[in-house]
């Protein structure tokens, strides 16, 4: 392997690791968070991050020497399925945190479940019919643009509105965290949803693969969300008083 290929694998490893850590951390911290009513919504973001991280792990496997790194391979199918599922979860999160209505939230969860089932059936049919790499690439670009990008932008908007709410409550540190999360998630949406290229060749920006910039956005989002949840944790004394 060339130095460039090794460097790309390192970027993918950190990128995927950032999402996996984000997913696990948000789930664990979210269980102990009751303020601002964000815990349920952040579980969706947690699931998106974890599933997306798994798709990146598969992507790393596809780039190892001797592995068939094509969209039509079995691993390619697993990668695309995980990627698409993660973007559906991201869209659910974006809708949920933007609308913030419990009745609509339940509908979003239900529709998301049907979306995942439909996605699995559609991709299974696509691969069963022996679709070409160009056709699969077009499907991936459509998923990124029509599902991933709106989900990230809606999620960014939801975080921005939450930041304004924190400001109104004089919770300045929480406002800073949510604003940072909004910027990172929206930036990630543009980088992962609007800017795409033929797989497996990565788009290069300023001499670096686009995954490097997505990695920075993912790390920024992880730090902001974990910091927010730490600030919003319910202390044992508060739990005892409420009981």
XYZ file of C-alpha atoms in Angstrom:
243
model
C 0.000 0.000 0.000
C 1.186 3.510 -0.779
C 1.591 6.204 1.854
C -1.478 7.970 0.447
C -3.599 4.823 0.762
C -2.452 4.281 4.351
C -3.253 7.899 5.151
C -6.742 7.493 3.702
C -7.317 4.397 5.841
C -6.259 6.347 8.935
C -8.715 9.119 8.073
C -11.491 6.563 7.602
C -10.601 4.883 10.898
C -10.743 8.148 12.853
C -13.857 9.228 10.954
C -15.703 5.992 11.662
C -14.413 5.898 15.231
C -15.700 9.413 15.857
C -19.208 8.373 14.829
C -19.109 5.182 16.900
C -17.926 7.040 20.002
C -20.562 9.699 19.403
C -23.300 7.100 19.110
C -22.375 5.243 22.291
C -21.699 8.415 24.290
C -24.951 10.110 23.306
C -26.915 7.023 24.254
C -25.226 6.641 27.649
C -25.338 10.317 28.599
C -28.810 10.763 27.131
C -30.197 8.175 29.538
C -29.313 10.506 32.408
C -30.574 13.701 30.830
C -33.986 15.173 31.504
C -33.624 18.896 30.918
C -34.721 20.771 27.801
C -36.544 17.660 26.566
C -33.741 16.613 24.215
C -32.985 13.096 25.447
C -35.465 11.260 23.204
C -34.392 13.202 20.127
C -30.705 12.667 20.787
C -31.266 8.910 20.914
C -32.113 9.125 17.220
C -28.898 11.057 16.626
C -27.097 8.412 18.662
C -28.473 5.622 16.473
C -27.567 7.549 13.320
C -24.001 8.039 14.541
C -23.539 4.391 15.502
C -24.995 2.957 12.281
C -23.066 5.483 10.207
C -19.900 4.521 12.053
C -20.534 0.878 11.180
C -20.857 1.801 7.500
C -17.459 3.492 7.719
C -15.962 0.394 9.343
C -17.211 -1.648 6.381
C -15.784 1.016 4.075
C -12.378 0.511 5.686
C -12.657 -3.207 4.991
C -13.443 -2.483 1.350
C -10.231 -0.489 1.023
C -7.903 -3.150 2.393
C -5.505 -4.833 -0.063
C -7.033 -7.771 -1.892
C -10.642 -6.782 -1.170
C -13.048 -6.138 -4.023
C -13.870 -2.472 -3.443
C -16.840 -2.148 -5.769
C -20.419 -1.050 -5.093
C -21.718 -4.327 -6.545
C -19.834 -6.576 -4.097
C -21.462 -8.109 -1.016
C -19.541 -5.775 1.295
C -20.528 -2.888 -0.933
C -24.170 -3.844 -0.447
C -23.734 -3.958 3.336
C -22.033 -0.571 3.296
C -24.769 1.076 1.226
C -27.532 -0.456 3.347
C -25.957 0.807 6.570
C -25.311 4.214 5.028
C -28.891 4.584 3.827
C -30.314 3.376 7.148
C -28.174 5.902 9.014
C -29.448 8.750 6.847
C -33.054 7.740 7.488
C -32.305 7.913 11.222
C -30.667 11.310 10.686
C -33.753 12.561 8.858
C -35.931 11.292 11.706
C -33.744 13.173 14.170
C -33.862 16.342 12.087
C -37.649 16.254 11.859
C -38.079 15.389 15.536
C -35.817 18.098 16.955
C -37.156 20.721 14.545
C -40.847 20.054 15.151
C -40.635 19.119 18.857
C -44.207 17.825 19.099
C -44.697 14.540 20.953
C -47.621 13.413 18.797
C -45.762 14.137 15.576
C -42.633 12.559 17.063
C -44.423 9.217 17.331
C -45.552 9.500 13.725
C -41.974 10.243 12.675
C -40.769 7.102 14.443
C -43.459 5.005 12.763
C -42.785 6.417 9.310
C -39.070 5.929 9.850
C -39.617 2.257 10.637
C -41.587 1.819 7.419
C -38.859 3.737 5.607
C -36.205 1.337 6.862
C -38.279 -1.662 5.763
C -38.868 -0.116 2.346
C -35.195 0.721 2.057
C -34.126 -2.839 2.809
C -36.603 -4.220 0.279
C -35.569 -1.721 -2.385
C -31.847 -2.337 -2.009
C -32.371 -6.099 -1.934
C -34.291 -5.855 -5.193
C -31.608 -3.598 -6.678
C -28.817 -6.054 -5.981
C -30.936 -9.089 -6.886
C -31.500 -7.637 -10.346
C -27.751 -7.262 -10.829
C -27.619 -3.477 -10.975
C -24.452 -1.957 -12.382
C -21.959 0.102 -10.402
C -23.224 3.245 -12.138
C -26.820 2.521 -11.121
C -25.847 1.796 -7.525
C -23.742 4.949 -7.448
C -26.717 6.975 -8.661
C -28.882 5.475 -5.908
C -26.289 6.384 -3.282
C -26.058 9.960 -4.534
C -29.845 10.238 -4.436
C -29.963 8.916 -0.869
C -27.287 11.367 0.225
C -28.957 14.329 -1.464
C -32.616 13.572 -0.721
C -32.312 12.010 2.744
C -28.929 12.766 4.295
C -28.710 16.459 3.382
C -32.247 17.420 4.532
C -31.789 15.409 7.729
C -28.534 17.164 8.597
C -29.861 20.626 7.751
C -33.050 20.071 9.752
C -30.981 18.741 12.636
C -28.737 21.788 12.438
C -31.793 24.041 12.476
C -33.172 22.188 15.487
C -29.900 22.634 17.362
C -29.898 26.325 16.427
C -33.406 26.794 17.828
C -32.337 24.928 20.952
C -29.387 27.302 21.232
C -31.741 30.273 21.171
C -33.853 28.631 23.846
C -30.774 28.158 26.013
C -29.862 31.803 25.522
C -33.328 32.847 26.655
C -32.891 30.704 29.781
C -29.459 32.276 30.384
C -27.769 28.895 29.850
C -24.869 30.342 27.918
C -22.604 27.308 27.928
C -25.414 25.079 26.682
C -26.223 27.676 24.044
C -22.621 27.564 22.861
C -22.642 23.761 22.694
C -25.892 23.604 20.740
C -24.768 26.313 18.330
C -21.520 24.419 17.731
C -23.515 21.232 17.146
C -25.750 23.096 14.691
C -22.793 24.361 12.670
C -21.010 20.990 12.655
C -24.108 19.006 11.680
C -25.098 21.408 8.904
C -21.518 21.424 7.618
C -21.453 17.645 7.676
C -24.722 17.592 5.736
C -23.225 19.675 2.944
C -20.021 17.624 2.869
C -21.751 14.234 2.988
C -25.034 15.006 1.257
C -24.401 17.649 -1.367
C -20.789 16.864 -2.310
C -20.516 13.329 -3.627
C -18.348 11.455 -6.072
C -18.141 8.070 -7.686
C -17.381 5.361 -5.136
C -14.755 4.299 -4.103
C -12.705 7.281 -5.336
C -13.017 10.092 -2.753
C -13.550 13.713 -3.687
C -10.385 15.726 -3.024
C -10.597 19.270 -1.621
C -7.405 21.302 -1.144
C -5.345 18.147 -1.537
C -7.214 16.185 1.136
C -10.025 13.619 0.757
C -13.460 14.919 1.657
C -13.619 12.313 4.427
C -11.022 14.379 6.297
C -13.380 17.357 6.471
C -16.333 15.116 7.305
C -14.188 13.679 10.093
C -13.586 17.157 11.539
C -17.319 17.900 11.437
C -18.082 14.567 13.129
C -15.532 15.200 15.885
C -16.869 18.722 16.434
C -20.422 17.408 16.677
C -19.346 14.683 19.097
C -17.538 17.103 21.406
C -20.420 19.595 21.365
C -23.139 17.006 22.037
C -21.240 15.229 24.801
C -20.432 18.563 26.436
C -24.106 19.543 26.226
C -25.305 16.305 27.775
C -22.782 16.549 30.592
C -24.141 19.980 31.446
C -27.727 18.728 31.318
C -27.248 15.611 33.432
C -29.653 15.215 36.299
C -27.745 14.980 39.560
C -28.593 12.192 42.029
C -29.764 14.789 44.563
C -32.204 16.187 41.990
C -33.536 12.718 41.241
C -34.076 12.100 44.977
C -35.889 15.414 45.370
C -38.152 14.732 42.390
C -38.965 11.285 43.804
